[in-house]
Coordinates of C-alpha atoms and ligand atoms in Angstrom, one line a residue:
M817 CA 11.3 23.9 -12.3
S818 CA 13.8 22.1 -11.6
E819 CA 16.7 22.6 -8.4
T820 CA 20.3 22.1 -8.6
I821 CA 22.4 20.8 -5.7
T822 CA 26.0 20.3 -5.8
T823 CA 27.2 16.9 -5.3
T824 CA 30.3 16.1 -4.1
T825 CA 31.8 12.9 -3.5
T826 CA 33.8 13.5 -0.5
V827 CA 34.0 10.9 2.4
T828 CA 32.5 12.0 5.9
K829 CA 34.6 10.6 8.8
G830 CA 32.0 8.7 11.4
R831 CA 28.7 9.3 11.9
P832 CA 26.9 11.7 8.7
E833 CA 24.0 13.7 10.5
A834 CA 21.5 11.7 8.7
I835 CA 21.9 8.8 11.2
Y836 CA 21.1 9.0 14.7
E837 CA 23.5 9.8 17.5
T838 CA 21.8 7.0 19.5
F839 CA 19.8 4.1 18.2
E840 CA 17.1 4.1 20.9
R841 CA 14.7 1.5 20.5
K842 CA 11.0 1.1 22.2
S843 CA 12.8 -1.6 24.7
G844 CA 15.3 1.7 26.2
K845 CA 17.9 -1.5 25.4
D846 CA 20.7 -1.5 22.7
K847 CA 21.2 2.4 22.3
L848 CA 24.6 2.5 21.0
T849 CA 24.5 -0.4 18.1
T850 CA 22.8 -1.3 15.1
H851 CA 21.5 -5.2 15.4
Y852 CA 23.3 -5.9 11.8
C853 CA 25.5 -8.7 12.0
P854 CA 29.7 -8.2 11.5
G855 CA 30.2 -7.8 7.9
C856 CA 27.1 -7.1 6.9
G857 CA 26.5 -5.4 3.8
H858 CA 23.4 -2.9 5.2
G859 CA 25.7 -1.2 7.7
R860 CA 28.1 0.0 4.4
A861 CA 25.1 0.9 2.3
Q862 CA 22.8 2.6 4.7
K863 CA 26.2 4.9 6.1
L864 CA 26.8 5.4 2.5
V865 CA 22.9 6.7 1.6
A866 CA 23.1 9.0 5.1
E867 CA 26.4 10.4 4.0
A868 CA 24.5 11.4 0.5
I869 CA 21.5 12.7 2.4
S870 CA 23.7 14.7 5.0
E871 CA 25.9 16.4 2.1
M872 CA 23.4 17.5 -0.1
G873 CA 21.6 18.6 2.2
L874 CA 18.4 16.6 2.3
G875 CA 18.0 15.6 5.7
D876 CA 14.6 17.4 6.3
R877 CA 12.9 16.5 3.0
T878 CA 14.1 12.9 2.8
I879 CA 11.7 9.9 3.9
F880 CA 13.2 6.7 3.9
I881 CA 10.9 3.7 3.6
S882 CA 12.1 0.7 5.6
P883 CA 11.2 -2.9 4.1
V884 CA 10.6 -6.2 6.2
G885 CA 13.9 -7.7 6.0
C886 CA 16.9 -7.2 8.2
S887 CA 16.5 -3.9 7.1
V888 CA 13.4 -3.3 9.1
F889 CA 14.7 -1.5 11.9
S890 CA 16.1 1.1 10.1
Y891 CA 13.6 3.5 11.0
Y892 CA 16.0 3.6 14.3
Y893 CA 19.0 4.6 12.4
M894 CA 17.9 7.1 9.6
N895 CA 17.7 10.4 10.8
T896 CA 14.9 11.3 8.4
G897 CA 11.2 11.4 7.7
N898 CA 10.9 7.3 8.3
V899 CA 7.6 4.6 7.2
Q900 CA 8.0 1.3 7.3
A901 CA 6.0 -0.8 4.4
P902 CA 5.1 -4.2 4.3
H903 CA 7.0 -6.8 2.9
G904 CA 7.2 -6.1 -1.1
R905 CA 5.3 -2.9 -0.6
A906 CA 7.8 -0.2 0.0
P907 CA 7.4 1.3 -4.1
A908 CA 4.1 1.3 -3.8
V909 CA 4.4 3.0 -0.3
G910 CA 6.6 5.4 -2.0
T911 CA 4.5 6.4 -4.8
G912 CA 1.6 7.7 -2.1
L913 CA 4.4 9.7 -0.6
V914 CA 6.3 11.4 -3.9
R915 CA 2.3 12.1 -5.0
A916 CA 1.1 13.4 -1.9
R917 CA 4.4 15.5 -1.1
P918 CA 6.0 16.2 -4.1
D919 CA 8.6 18.2 -2.3
S920 CA 9.7 14.6 -0.5
I921 CA 12.7 13.0 -1.4
V922 CA 11.9 9.4 -1.2
I923 CA 14.3 6.4 -0.4
S924 CA 13.1 3.2 -1.2
Y925 CA 15.3 0.8 0.2
Q926 CA 14.5 -2.6 0.0
G927 CA 16.0 -6.4 -0.1
D928 CA 16.5 -8.8 -2.6
G929 CA 13.4 -11.3 -1.5
D930 CA 11.4 -7.6 -0.5
L931 CA 12.3 -6.4 -4.1
A932 CA 12.5 -9.4 -6.5
A933 CA 10.1 -12.2 -4.9
I934 CA 6.9 -10.6 -2.6
G935 CA 7.2 -7.1 -4.3
T936 CA 8.0 -8.1 -8.2
A937 CA 4.8 -6.3 -9.0
E938 CA 5.4 -3.6 -7.0
I939 CA 8.6 -2.1 -8.7
I940 CA 7.9 -3.1 -12.1
H941 CA 5.1 -0.8 -12.1
A942 CA 6.3 1.8 -9.8
A943 CA 9.8 1.7 -12.2
N944 CA 7.5 1.7 -15.2
R945 CA 5.5 4.8 -14.4
G946 CA 8.6 6.4 -13.8
E947 CA 7.6 7.8 -9.9
N948 CA 10.2 10.3 -8.7
M949 CA 11.8 8.3 -6.1
T950 CA 15.1 6.4 -5.7
V951 CA 15.3 2.7 -5.2
I952 CA 18.3 1.3 -3.2
F953 CA 17.9 -2.7 -3.9
I954 CA 20.2 -4.4 -1.8
N955 CA 21.0 -8.0 -3.4
N956 CA 22.7 -10.2 -1.1
A957 CA 21.4 -13.3 -2.8
I958 CA 19.7 -14.7 0.0
Y959 CA 16.6 -14.0 2.4
G960 CA 18.9 -12.6 5.6
M961 CA 16.1 -11.8 8.3
T962 CA 14.2 -15.1 8.4
G963 CA 17.3 -17.6 8.5
G964 CA 18.8 -18.0 4.7
Q965 CA 16.5 -19.1 2.7
M966 CA 16.7 -18.7 -1.7
A967 CA 16.1 -15.5 -2.9
P968 CA 15.2 -14.8 -6.5
T969 CA 18.9 -13.6 -6.7
T970 CA 20.6 -16.2 -5.3
M971 CA 23.3 -17.9 -7.4
V972 CA 22.9 -21.1 -9.1
G973 CA 24.6 -23.9 -7.2
Q974 CA 24.4 -21.5 -4.1
R975 CA 23.6 -23.5 -0.5
T976 CA 20.4 -22.0 1.3
L977 CA 18.3 -23.3 3.9
T978 CA 16.2 -24.2 1.1
T979 CA 18.2 -25.5 -1.5
P980 CA 20.6 -27.3 0.7
S981 CA 22.4 -29.3 -2.4
G982 CA 22.5 -25.8 -4.4
R983 CA 20.1 -23.9 -6.3
N984 CA 19.2 -25.8 -9.4
A985 CA 18.2 -23.6 -12.3
A986 CA 16.3 -26.5 -13.9
T987 CA 14.1 -26.7 -10.7
E988 CA 14.6 -23.2 -9.2
G989 CA 15.3 -20.9 -12.3
H990 CA 18.1 -18.8 -12.7
P991 CA 19.1 -15.6 -10.6
M992 CA 17.3 -12.7 -11.7
R993 CA 19.1 -9.8 -12.8
M994 CA 16.9 -6.9 -11.4
A995 CA 19.0 -3.9 -12.8
E996 CA 18.8 -5.2 -16.5
L997 CA 15.1 -5.8 -16.0
I998 CA 14.1 -2.7 -14.6
A999 CA 16.3 -0.7 -17.3
T1000 CA 14.3 -2.3 -20.4
L1001 CA 11.3 -0.2 -19.5
E1002 CA 11.0 3.1 -21.1
A1003 CA 10.4 5.1 -17.8
P1004 CA 13.2 5.1 -15.3
V1005 CA 15.9 7.7 -15.9
Y1006 CA 19.0 6.0 -14.5
V1007 CA 19.6 2.2 -13.4
E1008 CA 23.2 1.0 -12.2
R1009 CA 24.2 -1.9 -10.4
V1010 CA 27.2 -1.5 -8.0
S1011 CA 29.2 -3.6 -5.9
C1012 CA 30.4 -2.8 -2.4
T1013 CA 33.3 -4.4 -1.5
D1014 CA 36.9 -2.7 -2.0
V1015 CA 37.7 1.1 -1.8
K1016 CA 37.2 1.4 -5.7
N1017 CA 34.0 -0.1 -5.5
I1018 CA 32.5 2.0 -2.3
H1019 CA 33.1 5.1 -4.4
K1020 CA 31.1 4.0 -7.0
C1021 CA 28.4 3.4 -4.6
R1022 CA 28.5 6.7 -3.0
K1023 CA 28.4 8.5 -6.6
A1024 CA 25.7 6.4 -7.2
I1025 CA 23.4 7.0 -4.8
R1026 CA 24.5 10.7 -4.8
K1027 CA 23.0 10.5 -8.6
G1028 CA 19.9 8.8 -7.6
L1029 CA 19.2 11.7 -5.0
Q1030 CA 20.2 14.4 -7.2
L1031 CA 18.0 13.4 -10.2
Q1032 CA 15.0 13.2 -7.6
V1033 CA 15.9 16.5 -6.3
E1034 CA 15.9 17.8 -10.0
R1035 CA 12.5 15.8 -10.8
K1036 CA 13.6 13.6 -13.2
G1037 CA 12.0 10.8 -12.5
F1038 CA 12.7 6.9 -11.4
S1039 CA 16.3 5.7 -10.2
F1040 CA 17.1 2.4 -9.5
I1041 CA 20.4 1.7 -7.7
E1042 CA 21.3 -2.1 -7.0
I1043 CA 24.0 -2.6 -4.6
L1044 CA 26.1 -6.1 -4.1
A1045 CA 26.2 -6.7 -0.6
T1046 CA 27.4 -9.4 1.6
C1047 CA 25.7 -11.2 4.9
P1048 CA 28.3 -13.2 5.6
T1049 CA 25.8 -14.8 8.6
N1050 CA 23.5 -16.9 5.9
W1051 CA 26.4 -17.5 3.7
K1052 CA 28.2 -18.9 6.6
K1053 CA 31.2 -17.3 5.3
T1054 CA 33.8 -14.8 7.2
P1055 CA 33.1 -11.0 6.6
Q1056 CA 36.4 -10.9 4.2
D1057 CA 35.8 -14.3 2.6
S1058 CA 32.2 -12.6 2.2
I1059 CA 33.7 -9.8 0.2
K1060 CA 35.7 -12.2 -2.0
W1061 CA 32.9 -14.0 -2.8
V1062 CA 30.9 -11.0 -3.6
Q1063 CA 34.0 -10.4 -6.3
D1064 CA 34.5 -14.2 -7.5
V1065 CA 30.9 -15.5 -7.5
M1066 CA 28.0 -12.5 -8.0
E1067 CA 30.2 -10.1 -9.5
P1068 CA 30.8 -12.2 -13.0
Y1069 CA 27.0 -12.6 -12.8
F1070 CA 25.6 -9.7 -12.0
K1071 CA 28.0 -7.6 -13.3
P1072 CA 28.0 -3.6 -12.0
G1073 CA 27.9 -1.1 -14.7
V1074 CA 25.6 1.8 -15.7
Y1075 CA 22.7 0.0 -17.4
K1076 CA 20.8 3.0 -18.2
D1077 CA 21.0 7.0 -17.9
I1078 CA 18.4 9.2 -19.6
S1079 CA 19.2 11.8 -17.1
A1080 CA 20.7 14.5 -19.5
T1081 CA 18.0 14.4 -22.2
V1082 CA 14.7 13.9 -19.9
Q1083 CA 12.8 17.0 -19.0
P1084 CA 11.8 17.1 -15.5
L1085 CA 8.2 16.1 -14.2
P1086 CA 5.7 18.6 -13.9
R1087 CA 5.0 19.5 -10.0
P1088 CA 1.6 18.5 -8.9
E1089 CA 0.0 21.5 -7.5
P1090 CA -1.6 20.9 -4.2
K1091 CA -5.5 20.9 -4.7
T1092 CA -6.4 22.5 -1.7
D1093 CA -9.5 24.5 -3.6
R1094 CA -12.0 24.1 -1.9
K1095 CA -14.4 24.1 -5.4
E1096 CA -12.2 21.1 -6.6
L1097 CA -12.1 19.4 -3.7
E1098 CA -16.6 19.4 -4.0
K1099 CA -15.5 18.1 -7.7
I1100 CA -13.1 15.1 -6.0
L1101 CA -16.2 14.3 -3.5
G1102 CA -19.0 14.8 -6.3
L1103 CA -20.4 17.6 -4.6
Q1104 CA -22.3 20.5 -6.5
S1105 CA -20.2 23.4 -6.3
G1106 CA -21.6 25.7 -3.4
K1107 CA -23.5 23.3 -1.8
T1108 CA -22.7 23.2 1.8
V1109 CA -21.7 20.4 3.5
A1110 CA -23.8 20.2 6.5
K1111 CA -25.1 16.8 8.3
T1112 CA -28.7 16.5 8.4
T1113 CA -28.9 13.6 10.6
G1114 CA -28.4 14.0 14.4
K1115 CA -25.6 12.9 16.5
I1116 CA -25.1 9.0 14.9
G1117 CA -21.7 7.7 16.8
E1118 CA -19.9 5.2 14.2
R1119 CA -22.2 2.6 12.7
R1120 CA -20.9 0.0 11.4
I1121 CA -22.8 -1.7 8.9
K1122 CA -22.1 -5.4 6.6
I1123 CA -23.7 -5.8 3.6
A1124 CA -23.9 -9.4 1.9
G1125 CA -25.2 -11.2 -1.1
F1126 CA -24.6 -12.9 -4.0
G1127 CA -22.6 -11.7 -6.6
G1128 CA -24.9 -9.5 -9.2
Q1129 CA -27.6 -8.8 -6.5
G1130 CA -26.0 -5.3 -5.7
A1131 CA -24.5 -5.4 -2.3
L1132 CA -21.6 -3.9 -2.4
T1133 CA -23.4 -0.7 -4.5
A1134 CA -26.0 -0.7 -1.9
G1135 CA -22.9 -0.2 0.4
A1136 CA -21.3 2.3 -2.2
M1137 CA -24.1 4.2 -2.2
L1138 CA -24.7 4.4 1.9
A1139 CA -21.3 6.3 2.3
T1140 CA -21.7 8.2 -0.8
A1141 CA -24.7 9.5 0.9
G1142 CA -23.0 9.7 4.3
M1143 CA -20.1 12.0 2.6
N1144 CA -22.7 14.1 0.9
D1145 CA -23.6 14.6 5.1
G1146 CA -20.3 15.4 6.1
L1147 CA -19.9 12.0 8.0
Q1148 CA -16.9 10.6 7.7
V1149 CA -17.4 7.2 6.0
T1150 CA -15.4 4.2 4.6
W1151 CA -16.6 1.6 2.3
L1152 CA -14.9 -1.8 2.1
P1153 CA -15.5 -4.6 -0.8
S1154 CA -15.0 -8.3 -0.1
Y1155 CA -15.2 -10.1 -3.6
G1156 CA -16.2 -14.0 -3.3
P1157 CA -13.7 -16.1 -5.5
E1158 CA -16.5 -16.6 -7.9
M1159 CA -17.6 -14.0 -10.5
R1160 CA -21.7 -13.4 -10.8
G1161 CA -24.0 -15.6 -8.7
G1162 CA -20.9 -15.6 -6.1
T1163 CA -20.9 -14.3 -2.5
A1164 CA -20.0 -11.3 -2.4
N1165 CA -19.8 -8.3 0.5
C1166 CA -18.9 -4.8 2.0
S1167 CA -18.3 -3.5 5.0
V1168 CA -19.1 0.3 5.3
V1169 CA -18.2 2.3 8.5
I1170 CA -20.4 5.5 8.9
S1171 CA -19.3 7.8 11.8
D1172 CA -19.3 11.2 13.4
K1173 CA -16.3 10.9 14.1
R1174 CA -13.0 10.0 12.5
I1175 CA -12.7 6.3 11.8
G1176 CA -9.9 4.1 13.0
S1177 CA -10.1 0.9 10.5
P1178 CA -12.6 0.1 7.6
L1179 CA -12.8 -3.4 8.6
V1180 CA -16.1 -4.3 10.3
T1181 CA -15.6 -7.4 12.3
Q1182 CA -18.8 -6.6 14.8
P1183 CA -21.5 -4.7 12.8
N1184 CA -24.2 -3.2 14.7
V1185 CA -26.0 -3.5 11.4
L1186 CA -26.2 -6.7 9.1
I1187 CA -28.3 -6.8 5.9
A1188 CA -28.4 -10.1 4.4
M1189 CA -29.5 -10.6 1.1
N1190 CA -29.4 -14.1 0.8
R1191 CA -29.4 -17.5 3.1
P1192 CA -25.4 -18.2 2.6
S1193 CA -25.0 -14.3 4.3
L1194 CA -27.3 -14.6 7.1
D1195 CA -25.6 -18.2 7.7
A1196 CA -22.1 -16.4 7.7
F1197 CA -22.4 -13.2 9.3
E1198 CA -25.2 -13.7 11.8
Q1199 CA -23.0 -14.9 15.0
E1200 CA -20.7 -11.6 14.0
V1201 CA -23.2 -9.1 14.7
A1202 CA -22.7 -7.2 17.9
P1203 CA -25.6 -7.9 20.9
G1204 CA -27.8 -5.2 20.4
G1205 CA -27.5 -5.0 16.8
I1206 CA -30.0 -5.2 14.0
I1207 CA -30.4 -8.4 11.4
M1208 CA -32.1 -7.1 8.0
V1209 CA -33.5 -10.0 6.4
N1210 CA -34.0 -10.6 2.9
S1211 CA -37.2 -13.0 3.5
S1212 CA -37.7 -13.1 -0.3
L1213 CA -34.6 -15.7 -0.1
I1214 CA -34.3 -16.4 2.7
D1215 CA -36.5 -19.8 4.7
R1216 CA -35.4 -19.2 8.1
K1217 CA -35.5 -16.7 10.9
V1218 CA -32.8 -15.1 12.7
A1219 CA -31.4 -17.6 15.7
R1220 CA -29.9 -14.9 18.0
T1221 CA -32.0 -13.7 20.8
D1222 CA -29.8 -10.6 21.5
V1223 CA -30.3 -8.7 18.2
K1224 CA -33.1 -7.3 16.6
A1225 CA -34.2 -8.9 13.3
V1226 CA -36.1 -7.4 10.8
Y1227 CA -38.1 -9.3 7.7
A1228 CA -38.6 -7.7 4.7
P1229 CA -39.1 -9.4 0.9
F1230 CA -36.5 -7.2 -1.1
T1231 CA -36.9 -9.5 -4.4
E1232 CA -40.3 -9.3 -4.6
L1233 CA -41.2 -5.7 -3.5
A1234 CA -38.5 -4.8 -6.7
A1235 CA -40.0 -7.1 -8.8
G1236 CA -43.2 -5.6 -8.2
L1237 CA -42.0 -2.4 -9.1
G1238 CA -40.7 -3.9 -12.6
L1239 CA -37.0 -4.0 -12.1
K1240 CA -36.0 -7.2 -9.6
A1241 CA -32.2 -5.8 -9.8
A1242 CA -33.6 -2.7 -7.3
A1243 CA -33.5 -5.2 -4.5
N1244 CA -30.4 -3.4 -3.0
A1245 CA -32.3 -0.3 -3.1
V1246 CA -35.5 -1.8 -1.3
A1247 CA -32.7 -3.4 1.1
I1248 CA -31.4 0.8 1.4
G1249 CA -35.2 1.6 2.4
V1250 CA -35.5 -0.9 4.9
F1251 CA -32.4 0.4 6.2
L1252 CA -33.4 4.0 6.5
A1253 CA -36.3 2.9 8.2
H1254 CA -34.4 1.5 11.2
E1255 CA -31.5 3.6 11.2
K1256 CA -31.6 7.3 11.4
S1257 CA -27.7 7.5 10.3
I1258 CA -28.5 8.9 7.1
D1259 CA -31.2 11.0 5.3
R1260 CA -33.3 9.7 3.0
E1261 CA -32.8 12.7 0.8
R1262 CA -29.2 12.3 0.6
I1263 CA -29.8 9.1 -1.2
Y1264 CA -32.0 10.2 -3.7
E1265 CA -29.4 12.4 -4.5
V1266 CA -27.0 10.0 -5.0
L1267 CA -29.2 7.6 -7.0
R1268 CA -30.0 10.8 -9.3
T1269 CA -26.3 10.7 -9.8
S1270 CA -25.8 7.0 -10.0
F1271 CA -28.4 6.6 -13.0
K1272 CA -28.3 7.9 -16.2
K1273 CA -31.9 7.1 -17.4
K1274 CA -34.0 9.0 -15.6
E1275 CA -36.7 6.0 -15.7
A1276 CA -34.0 4.1 -13.7
V1277 CA -33.2 6.9 -11.0
E1278 CA -37.0 6.9 -10.6
T1279 CA -37.8 3.1 -10.3
N1280 CA -34.7 3.0 -7.8
I1281 CA -36.4 5.9 -5.8
R1282 CA -39.7 4.1 -6.0
A1283 CA -37.4 0.8 -4.6
V1284 CA -36.0 2.9 -1.6
D1285 CA -39.3 4.2 -0.9
A1286 CA -41.2 0.7 -1.0
G1287 CA -38.6 -0.8 1.5
Y1288 CA -38.7 2.3 3.6
E1289 CA -42.8 1.9 3.9
Y1290 CA -42.3 -1.6 4.5
K1291 CA -45.0 -3.2 7.1
A1292 CA -44.3 -6.7 7.9
Ligands
TPP1577 C1 3.7 -10.7 3.9 C2 5.3 -11.5 4.5 N1 5.4 -12.8 4.1 C3 6.9 -13.2 4.5 C4 7.6 -12.2 5.2 C5 8.8 -13.2 6.2 N2 9.7 -12.6 5.7 C6 10.4 -11.5 6.6 S1 11.7 -11.2 6.2 C7 11.4 -11.9 5.1 C8 13.0 -12.2 3.8 C9 13.7 -11.0 4.0 O1 14.6 -10.9 3.0 P1 15.2 -9.9 1.9 O2 14.1 -8.9 1.3 O3 16.2 -10.5 1.3 O4 16.5 -8.9 3.1 P2 17.5 -9.1 4.3 O5 16.9 -9.8 5.6 O6 18.4 -10.3 3.4 O7 17.5 -7.5 3.7 C10 10.4 -12.6 4.9 C11 10.3 -13.9 3.5 C12 6.7 -11.4 6.1 N3 7.3 -10.5 7.0 N4 5.8 -10.7 5.4
SF4_1578 S1 21.3 -12.0 8.9 FE1 22.9 -11.1 6.8 S2 21.8 -9.2 5.9 FE2 21.0 -9.8 8.2 S3 22.1 -8.6 9.2 FE3 23.1 -10.4 9.4 S4 24.6 -10.4 7.5 FE4 23.2 -9.0 7.3

């Protein structure tokens, strides 16, 4: 289904609706002015974006993503939905938005440090996937907010804080032409570079922004509009001289123009339907159809668990199993893996939160439960355990006792018990068994269910179930 909105290029006098009437800050100060310096290109570009949103009637559907950089406070100015993304991550945030809310109009507004330096991977991949969003790329040839360091788009010879004698292509590389780079990709539908200097160029800029938004309305996919903009403050020029510098120095290198436009031939992207069907949801959650999601354990509060060992010991898998079992039990869960720099043999740990309330953060800094599968893990995390918590120690590999006196320590030979069953690799299942014996947050039957769906071979399922039982029944 495609939708057509007639776009005009009329000029809005004064404030477009998509810009707030007052810019109220948290502090209650600075209600009337933006924080942009006089002559800054951001103000101009944002007014044009706001005009387009208002005149196309998209205000209620638009989500504006403000980046890190001088435009970070756009959420104070843009009377639209607003999300503030970490540095460089706006296209990734936008991807989530357009997929979760296909009817929204998503604008990823980014500076050149943001888009072409820290966020290079995000922009290339979002463009390559052809996400249905519009990217407004403000190329002012410098890192504005942090005081004028060199950006990937800084001109050769341009003096910046980090290139005081001027950018040298031999050591700092050449200015990156992002519009040209993006245009080489298969998926983007429309890529244009505009300058925002004189009246003629401002009109072109206005038109390009509208076109990008229109293509998004029509679900035609990814559009990229690079705007050459001024930063008088860091260029150490007057606003007038800055405009001249864009015209004389930037435009000959960053040539304005349309670099790709396949909008006339490209088919609209299919509109993903929201998956609210219960059967579908059960499939996503890995639940058997028709099975009730009911908690088998009593109230558990929030259990924060850290499982640590060396790579290959199955610490991460054990955490994923606990989390899956909790989820199948209708609890809230998170699982956050952390890998050491090495591969097999290196350290690995995961954080699991299982709770009967919504979980605020998946990070576990003060675990109630620590499962230490090897000595370095006990050494690293013992002090982090919350007072009154419990530490489960793999006594097969850990040759010391827990030093803390304000926590409970449980010792069990995870590795030996697993080896006794003929499968040393099931030490993590033994650890789960020990956990279940001392922590009543997860029902043992739920773990069996997870094991049954995790292994294809019947023998592997049975050995792992026996390993869980061995840990559960172990008495020191
Ligand atoms: C992860 C991270 N790295 C670095 C910074 C510091 N930082 C803030 S703004 C900025 C540069 C922004 O420059 P640009 O994207 O060109 O935007 P402008 O300020 O010129 O509009 C940097 C490096 C940060 N906030 N977060
Ligand atoms: S430092 Fe540059 S980019 Fe930032 S607000 Fe001032 S003129 Fe604009």
